[in-house]
PDB file of C-alpha atoms in Angstrom:
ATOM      1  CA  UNK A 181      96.533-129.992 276.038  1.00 39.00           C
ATOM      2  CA  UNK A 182      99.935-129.787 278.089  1.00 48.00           C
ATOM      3  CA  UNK A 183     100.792-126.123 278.609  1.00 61.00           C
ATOM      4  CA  UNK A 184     104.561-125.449 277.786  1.00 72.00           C
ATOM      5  CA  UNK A 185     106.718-124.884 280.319  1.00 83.00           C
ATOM      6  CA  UNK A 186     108.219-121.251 280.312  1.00 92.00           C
ATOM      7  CA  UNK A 187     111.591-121.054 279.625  1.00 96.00           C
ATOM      8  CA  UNK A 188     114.792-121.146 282.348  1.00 98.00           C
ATOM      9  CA  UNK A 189     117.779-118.647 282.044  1.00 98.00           C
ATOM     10  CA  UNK A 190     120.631-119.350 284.582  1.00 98.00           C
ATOM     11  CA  UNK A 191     122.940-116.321 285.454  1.00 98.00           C
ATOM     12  CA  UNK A 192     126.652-117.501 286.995  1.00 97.00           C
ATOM     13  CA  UNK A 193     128.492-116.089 289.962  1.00 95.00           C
ATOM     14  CA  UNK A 194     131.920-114.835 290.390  1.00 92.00           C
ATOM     15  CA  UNK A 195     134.977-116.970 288.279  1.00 87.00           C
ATOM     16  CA  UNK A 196     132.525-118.548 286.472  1.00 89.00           C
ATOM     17  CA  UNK A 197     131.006-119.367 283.160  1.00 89.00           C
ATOM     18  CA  UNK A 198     127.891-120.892 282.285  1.00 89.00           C
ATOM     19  CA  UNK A 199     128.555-124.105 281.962  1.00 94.00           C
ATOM     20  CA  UNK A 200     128.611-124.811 285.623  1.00 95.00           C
ATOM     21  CA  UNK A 201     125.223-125.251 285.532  1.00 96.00           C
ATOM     22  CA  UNK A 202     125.624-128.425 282.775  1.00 96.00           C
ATOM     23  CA  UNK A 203     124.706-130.682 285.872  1.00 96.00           C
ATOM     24  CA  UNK A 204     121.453-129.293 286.515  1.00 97.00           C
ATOM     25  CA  UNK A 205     120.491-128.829 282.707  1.00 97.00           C
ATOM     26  CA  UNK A 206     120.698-132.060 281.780  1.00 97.00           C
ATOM     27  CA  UNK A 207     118.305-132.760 285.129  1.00 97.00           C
ATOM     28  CA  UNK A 208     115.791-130.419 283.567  1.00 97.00           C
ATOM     29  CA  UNK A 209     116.144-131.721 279.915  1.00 96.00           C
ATOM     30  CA  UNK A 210     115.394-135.184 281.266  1.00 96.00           C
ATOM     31  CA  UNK A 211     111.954-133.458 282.325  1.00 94.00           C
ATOM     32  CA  UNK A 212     111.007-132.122 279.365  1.00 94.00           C
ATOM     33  CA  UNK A 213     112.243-128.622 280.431  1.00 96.00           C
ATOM     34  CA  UNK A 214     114.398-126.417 278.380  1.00 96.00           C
ATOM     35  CA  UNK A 215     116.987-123.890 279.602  1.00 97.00           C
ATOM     36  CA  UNK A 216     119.476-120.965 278.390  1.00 97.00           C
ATOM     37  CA  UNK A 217     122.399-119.646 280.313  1.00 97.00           C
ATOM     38  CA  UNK A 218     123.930-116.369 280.409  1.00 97.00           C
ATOM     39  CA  UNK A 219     127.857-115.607 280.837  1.00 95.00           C
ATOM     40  CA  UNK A 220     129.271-112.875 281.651  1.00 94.00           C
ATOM     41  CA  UNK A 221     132.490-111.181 282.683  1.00 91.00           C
ATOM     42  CA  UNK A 222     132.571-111.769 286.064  1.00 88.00           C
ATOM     43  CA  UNK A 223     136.436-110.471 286.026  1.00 88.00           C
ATOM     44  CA  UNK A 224     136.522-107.664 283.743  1.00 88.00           C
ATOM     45  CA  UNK A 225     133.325-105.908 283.135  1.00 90.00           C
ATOM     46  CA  UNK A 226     130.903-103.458 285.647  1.00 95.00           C
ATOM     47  CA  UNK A 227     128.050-104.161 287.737  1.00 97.00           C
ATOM     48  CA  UNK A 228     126.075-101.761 285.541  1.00 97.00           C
ATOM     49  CA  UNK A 229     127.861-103.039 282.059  1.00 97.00           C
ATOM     50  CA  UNK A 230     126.514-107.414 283.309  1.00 97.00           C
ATOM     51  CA  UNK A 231     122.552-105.717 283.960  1.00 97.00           C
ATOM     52  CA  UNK A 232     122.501-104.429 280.300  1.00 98.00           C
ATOM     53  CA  UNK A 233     124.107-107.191 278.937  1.00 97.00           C
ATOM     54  CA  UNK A 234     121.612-109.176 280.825  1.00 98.00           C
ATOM     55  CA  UNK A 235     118.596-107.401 279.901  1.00 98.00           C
ATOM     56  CA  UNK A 236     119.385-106.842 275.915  1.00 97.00           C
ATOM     57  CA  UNK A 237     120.100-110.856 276.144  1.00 97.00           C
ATOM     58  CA  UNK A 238     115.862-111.238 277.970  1.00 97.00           C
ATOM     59  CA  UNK A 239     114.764-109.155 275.111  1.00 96.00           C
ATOM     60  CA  UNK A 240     116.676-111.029 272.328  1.00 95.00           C
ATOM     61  CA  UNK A 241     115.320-114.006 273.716  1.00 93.00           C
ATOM     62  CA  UNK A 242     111.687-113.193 273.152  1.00 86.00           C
ATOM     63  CA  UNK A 243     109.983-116.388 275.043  1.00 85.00           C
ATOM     64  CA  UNK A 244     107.803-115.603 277.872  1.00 86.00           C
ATOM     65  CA  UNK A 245     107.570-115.906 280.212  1.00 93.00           C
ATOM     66  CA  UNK A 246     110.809-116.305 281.230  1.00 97.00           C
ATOM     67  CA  UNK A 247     112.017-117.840 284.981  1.00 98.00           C
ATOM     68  CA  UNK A 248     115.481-116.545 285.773  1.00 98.00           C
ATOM     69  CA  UNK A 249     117.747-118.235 288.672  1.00 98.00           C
ATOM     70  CA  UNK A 250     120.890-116.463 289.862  1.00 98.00           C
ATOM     71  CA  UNK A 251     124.314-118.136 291.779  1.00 98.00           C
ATOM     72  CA  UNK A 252     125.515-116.166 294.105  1.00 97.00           C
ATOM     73  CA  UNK A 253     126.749-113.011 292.932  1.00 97.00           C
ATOM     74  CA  UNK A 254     124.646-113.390 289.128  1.00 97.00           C
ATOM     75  CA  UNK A 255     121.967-113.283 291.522  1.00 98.00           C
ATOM     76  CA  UNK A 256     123.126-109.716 292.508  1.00 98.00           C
ATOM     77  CA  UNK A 257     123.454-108.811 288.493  1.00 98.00           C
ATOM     78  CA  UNK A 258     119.547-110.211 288.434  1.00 98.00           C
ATOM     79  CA  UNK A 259     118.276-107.780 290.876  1.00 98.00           C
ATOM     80  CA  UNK A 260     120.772-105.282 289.639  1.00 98.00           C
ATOM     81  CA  UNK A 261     119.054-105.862 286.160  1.00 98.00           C
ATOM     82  CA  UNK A 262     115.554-106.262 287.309  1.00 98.00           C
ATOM     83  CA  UNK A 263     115.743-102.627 289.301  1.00 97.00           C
ATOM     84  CA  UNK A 264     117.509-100.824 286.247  1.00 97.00           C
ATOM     85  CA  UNK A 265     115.669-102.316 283.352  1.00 97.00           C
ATOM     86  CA  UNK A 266     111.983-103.720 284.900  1.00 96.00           C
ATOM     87  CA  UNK A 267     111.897-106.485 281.796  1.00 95.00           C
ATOM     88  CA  UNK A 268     108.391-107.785 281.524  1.00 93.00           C
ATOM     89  CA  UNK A 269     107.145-111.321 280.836  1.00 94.00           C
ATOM     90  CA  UNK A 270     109.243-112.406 283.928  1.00 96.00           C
ATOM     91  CA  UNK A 271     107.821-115.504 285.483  1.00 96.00           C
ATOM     92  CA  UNK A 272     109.492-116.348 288.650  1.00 98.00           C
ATOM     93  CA  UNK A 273     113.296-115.812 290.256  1.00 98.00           C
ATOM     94  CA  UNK A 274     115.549-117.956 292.309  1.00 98.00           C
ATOM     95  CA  UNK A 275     118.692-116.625 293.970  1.00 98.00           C
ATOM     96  CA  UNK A 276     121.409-119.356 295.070  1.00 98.00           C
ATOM     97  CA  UNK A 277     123.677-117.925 297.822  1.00 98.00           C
ATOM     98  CA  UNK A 278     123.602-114.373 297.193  1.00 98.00           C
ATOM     99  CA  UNK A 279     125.599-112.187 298.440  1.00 97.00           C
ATOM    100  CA  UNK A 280     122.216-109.669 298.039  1.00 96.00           C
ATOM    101  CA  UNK A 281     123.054-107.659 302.108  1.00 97.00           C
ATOM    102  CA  UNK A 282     126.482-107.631 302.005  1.00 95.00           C
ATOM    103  CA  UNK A 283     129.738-110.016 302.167  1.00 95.00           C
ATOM    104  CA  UNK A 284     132.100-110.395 304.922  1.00 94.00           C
ATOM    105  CA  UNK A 285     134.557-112.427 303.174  1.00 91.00           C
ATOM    106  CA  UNK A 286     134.263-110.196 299.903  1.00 90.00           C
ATOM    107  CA  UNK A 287     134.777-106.981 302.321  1.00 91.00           C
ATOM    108  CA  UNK A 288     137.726-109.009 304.388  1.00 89.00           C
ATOM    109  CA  UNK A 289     139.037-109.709 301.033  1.00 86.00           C
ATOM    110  CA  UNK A 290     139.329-106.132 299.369  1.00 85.00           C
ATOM    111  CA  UNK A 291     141.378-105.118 302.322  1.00 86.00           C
ATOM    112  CA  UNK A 292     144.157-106.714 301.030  1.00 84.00           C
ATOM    113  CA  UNK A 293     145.767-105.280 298.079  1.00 80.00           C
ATOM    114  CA  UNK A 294     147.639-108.311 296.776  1.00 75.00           C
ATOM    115  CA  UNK A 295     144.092-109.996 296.970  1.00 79.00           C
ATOM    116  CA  UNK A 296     141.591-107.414 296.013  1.00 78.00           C
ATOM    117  CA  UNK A 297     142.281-107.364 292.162  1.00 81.00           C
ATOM    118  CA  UNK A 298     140.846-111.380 292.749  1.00 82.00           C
ATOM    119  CA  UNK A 299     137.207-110.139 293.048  1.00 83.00           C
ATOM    120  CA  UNK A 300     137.468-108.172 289.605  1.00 89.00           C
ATOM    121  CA  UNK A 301     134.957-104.854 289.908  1.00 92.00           C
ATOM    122  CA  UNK A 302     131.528-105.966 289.764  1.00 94.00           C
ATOM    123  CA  UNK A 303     131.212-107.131 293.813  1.00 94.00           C
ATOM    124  CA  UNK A 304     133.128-104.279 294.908  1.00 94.00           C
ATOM    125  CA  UNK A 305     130.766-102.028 292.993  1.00 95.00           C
ATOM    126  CA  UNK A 306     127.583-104.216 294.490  1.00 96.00           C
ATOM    127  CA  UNK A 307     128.816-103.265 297.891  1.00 95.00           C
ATOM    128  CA  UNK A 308     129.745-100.310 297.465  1.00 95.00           C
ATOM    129  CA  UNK A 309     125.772 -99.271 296.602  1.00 94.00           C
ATOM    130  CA  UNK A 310     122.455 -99.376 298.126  1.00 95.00           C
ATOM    131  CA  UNK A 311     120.181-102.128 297.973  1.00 95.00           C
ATOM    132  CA  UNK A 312     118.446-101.396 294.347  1.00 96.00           C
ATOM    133  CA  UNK A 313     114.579-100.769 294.480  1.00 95.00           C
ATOM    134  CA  UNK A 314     113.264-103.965 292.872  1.00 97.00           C
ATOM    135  CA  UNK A 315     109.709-103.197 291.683  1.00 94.00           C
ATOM    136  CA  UNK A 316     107.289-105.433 293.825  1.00 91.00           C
ATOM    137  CA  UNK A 317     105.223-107.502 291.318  1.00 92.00           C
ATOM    138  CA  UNK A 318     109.202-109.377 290.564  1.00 96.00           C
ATOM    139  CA  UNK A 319     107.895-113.095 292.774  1.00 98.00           C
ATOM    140  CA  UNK A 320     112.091-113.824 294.398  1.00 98.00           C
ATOM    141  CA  UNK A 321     112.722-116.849 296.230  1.00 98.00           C
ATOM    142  CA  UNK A 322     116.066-117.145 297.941  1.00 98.00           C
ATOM    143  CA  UNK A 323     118.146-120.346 298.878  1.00 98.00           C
ATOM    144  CA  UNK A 324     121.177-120.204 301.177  1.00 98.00           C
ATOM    145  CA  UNK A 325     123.071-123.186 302.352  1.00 97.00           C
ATOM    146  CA  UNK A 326     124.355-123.843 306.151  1.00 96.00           C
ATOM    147  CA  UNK A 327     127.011-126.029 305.044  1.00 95.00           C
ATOM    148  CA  UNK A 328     130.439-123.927 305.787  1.00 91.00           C
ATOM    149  CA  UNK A 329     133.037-125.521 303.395  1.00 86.00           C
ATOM    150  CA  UNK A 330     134.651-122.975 301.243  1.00 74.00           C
ATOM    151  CA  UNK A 331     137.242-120.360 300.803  1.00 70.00           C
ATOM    152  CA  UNK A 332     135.367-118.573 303.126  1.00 64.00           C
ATOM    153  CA  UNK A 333     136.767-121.210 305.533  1.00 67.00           C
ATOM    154  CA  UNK A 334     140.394-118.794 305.051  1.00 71.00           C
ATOM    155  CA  UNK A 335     138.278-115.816 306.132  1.00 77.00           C
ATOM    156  CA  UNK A 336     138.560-115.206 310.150  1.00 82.00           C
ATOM    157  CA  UNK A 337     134.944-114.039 312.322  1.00 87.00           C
ATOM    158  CA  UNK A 338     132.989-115.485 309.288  1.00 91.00           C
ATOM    159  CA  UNK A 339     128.747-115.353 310.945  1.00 92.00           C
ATOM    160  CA  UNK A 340     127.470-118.742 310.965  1.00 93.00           C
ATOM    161  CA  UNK A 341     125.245-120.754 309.507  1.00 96.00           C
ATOM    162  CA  UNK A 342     127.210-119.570 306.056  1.00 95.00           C
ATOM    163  CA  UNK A 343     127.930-121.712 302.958  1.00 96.00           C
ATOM    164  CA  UNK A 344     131.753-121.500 303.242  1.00 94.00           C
ATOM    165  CA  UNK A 345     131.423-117.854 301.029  1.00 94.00           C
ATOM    166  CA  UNK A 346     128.256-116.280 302.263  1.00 96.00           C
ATOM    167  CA  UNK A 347     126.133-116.615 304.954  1.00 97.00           C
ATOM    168  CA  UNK A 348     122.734-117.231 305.612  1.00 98.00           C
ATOM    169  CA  UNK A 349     121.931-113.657 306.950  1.00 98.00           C
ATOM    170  CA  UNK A 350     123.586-111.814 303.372  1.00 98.00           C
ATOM    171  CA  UNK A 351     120.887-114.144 301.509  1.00 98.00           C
ATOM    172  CA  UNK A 352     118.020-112.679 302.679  1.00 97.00           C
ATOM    173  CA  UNK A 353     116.895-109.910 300.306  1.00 96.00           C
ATOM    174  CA  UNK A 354     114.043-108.213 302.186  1.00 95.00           C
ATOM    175  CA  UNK A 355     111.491-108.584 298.967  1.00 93.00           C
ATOM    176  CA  UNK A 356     112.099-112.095 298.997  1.00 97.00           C
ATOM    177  CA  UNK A 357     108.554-113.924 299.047  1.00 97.00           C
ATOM    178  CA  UNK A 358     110.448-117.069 300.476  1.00 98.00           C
ATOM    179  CA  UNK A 359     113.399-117.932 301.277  1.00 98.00           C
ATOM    180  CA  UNK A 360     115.069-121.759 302.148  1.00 97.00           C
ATOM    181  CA  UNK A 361     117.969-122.904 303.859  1.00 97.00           C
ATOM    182  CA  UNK A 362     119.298-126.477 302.739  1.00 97.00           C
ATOM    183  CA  UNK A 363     122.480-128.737 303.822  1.00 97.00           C
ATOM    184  CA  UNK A 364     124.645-127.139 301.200  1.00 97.00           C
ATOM    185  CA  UNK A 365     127.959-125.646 300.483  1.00 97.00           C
ATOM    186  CA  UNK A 366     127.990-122.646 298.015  1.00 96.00           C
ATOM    187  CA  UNK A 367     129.391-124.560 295.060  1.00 96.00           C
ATOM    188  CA  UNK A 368     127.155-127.474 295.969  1.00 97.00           C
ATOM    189  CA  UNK A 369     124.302-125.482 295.136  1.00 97.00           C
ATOM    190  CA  UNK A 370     124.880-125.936 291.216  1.00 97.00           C
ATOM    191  CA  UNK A 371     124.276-129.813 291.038  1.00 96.00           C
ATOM    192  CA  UNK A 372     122.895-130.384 294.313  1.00 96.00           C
ATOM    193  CA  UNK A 373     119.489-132.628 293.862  1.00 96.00           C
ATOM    194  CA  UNK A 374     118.074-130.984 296.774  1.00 95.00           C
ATOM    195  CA  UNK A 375     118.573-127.640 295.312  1.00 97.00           C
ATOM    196  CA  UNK A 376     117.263-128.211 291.693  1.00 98.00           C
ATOM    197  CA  UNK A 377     113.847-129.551 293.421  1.00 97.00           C
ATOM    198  CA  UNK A 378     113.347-126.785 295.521  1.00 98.00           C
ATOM    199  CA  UNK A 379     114.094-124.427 292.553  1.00 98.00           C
ATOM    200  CA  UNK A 380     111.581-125.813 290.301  1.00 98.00           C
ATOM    201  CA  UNK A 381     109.053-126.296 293.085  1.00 97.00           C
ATOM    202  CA  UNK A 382     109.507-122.245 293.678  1.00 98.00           C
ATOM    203  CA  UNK A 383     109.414-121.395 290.037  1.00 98.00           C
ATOM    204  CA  UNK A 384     106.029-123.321 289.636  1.00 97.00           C
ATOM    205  CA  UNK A 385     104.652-122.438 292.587  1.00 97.00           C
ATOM    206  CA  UNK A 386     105.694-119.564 294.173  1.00 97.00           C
ATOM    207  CA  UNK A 387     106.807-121.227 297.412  1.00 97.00           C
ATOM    208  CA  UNK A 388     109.702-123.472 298.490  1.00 98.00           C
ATOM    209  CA  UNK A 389     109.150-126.999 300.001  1.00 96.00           C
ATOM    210  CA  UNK A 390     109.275-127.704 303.233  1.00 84.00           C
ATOM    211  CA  UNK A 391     111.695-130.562 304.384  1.00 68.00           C
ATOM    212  CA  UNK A 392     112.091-133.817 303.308  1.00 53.00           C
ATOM    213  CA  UNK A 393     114.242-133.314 300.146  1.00 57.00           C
ATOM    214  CA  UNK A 394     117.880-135.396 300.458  1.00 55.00           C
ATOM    215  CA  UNK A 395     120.650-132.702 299.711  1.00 53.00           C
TER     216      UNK A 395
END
């Protein structure tokens, strides 16, 4: 007999909502695999106020396990949530260009007071802290992409290789058990091929492919 699956719960970045990730939903309902998203106020609501938001919506969910995979700054509200609340029946986690060690554009940005208000109070609040303790049985892979087309592009002294909004150096959470870098822009990360493969390959397998996958 086939065994089932486990379930897959996107989490959106900044500006966002949760149907960004229609593109790589219908991918996975073409195999056979189901998925949930999660949307949150990106804008309006706390750091803190997304994780518990995040975690009652795991527990009202009640499969398991349960594979979670983060964009960019909902991949900071994952590890936010995983460090606060430690939800079991967690399978796997994938982070898309986080922002997990820091943000030069996002700190560039919130110099400037006509601009700051733009990045709403949960990233400010995510830099402002410590890296949270993530509890080590949590298996995180990370992808970051090299491809630097973005607003990022308006931001001067930006590191490279970066995504055109984050580089490849503020992806790499240091619990991470893998981490890949692919041919991608930051918003090309939601219905890039390339990106959807080596997310699936790391939630069934713990590791990330190595080369060969088109972007």
């Amino acid at each position: 007999m086939q065994t089932e699956k486990p379930l897959i719960l996107f989490v959106h970045g900044l500006w966002m909502h949760g149907v960004v990730f229609s593109a790589h939903r219908r991918q996975l309902r073409r195999m056979g695999r189901e998925s949930r998203v999660f949307s949150w106020h990106s804008l309006l609501g706390s750091l803190d106020g997304a994780t518990d938001e995040l975690a009652a919506y795991i527990a009202a969910l009640g499969r398991r396990p349960l594979h979670l995979v983060g964009h960019s700054l909902g991949g900071c509200v994952v590890l936010n949530m995983l460090a606060r609340h430690h939800p079991e029946g967690i399978g796997r986690v994938v982070l898309l260009g986080p922002p997990c060690c820091g943000s030069y554009a996002g700190e560039r940005i919130l110099r400037v007071p006509v601009l700051r208000g733009a990045l709403g109070r949960v990233l400010p609040q995510w830099l402002a802290r410590p890296l949270p303790e993530v509890p080590p049985g949590y298996e995180i892979g990370v992808v970051a992409g090299n491809r630097p087309v973005g607003m990022g592009r308006i931001v001067p002294g930006m590191e490279k290789p970066n995504d055109g909004m984050v580089t490849v150096a503020e992806t790499r959470w240091p619990g991470a058990r893998d981490h890949a870098v692919l041919p991608v822009t930051h918003m090309q990360m939601l219905w890039s091929r390339a990106c959807l493969i080596q997310t699936l390959h790391f939630l069934d397998t713990g590791r990330f492919l190595r080369g060969g996958v088109r972007a």
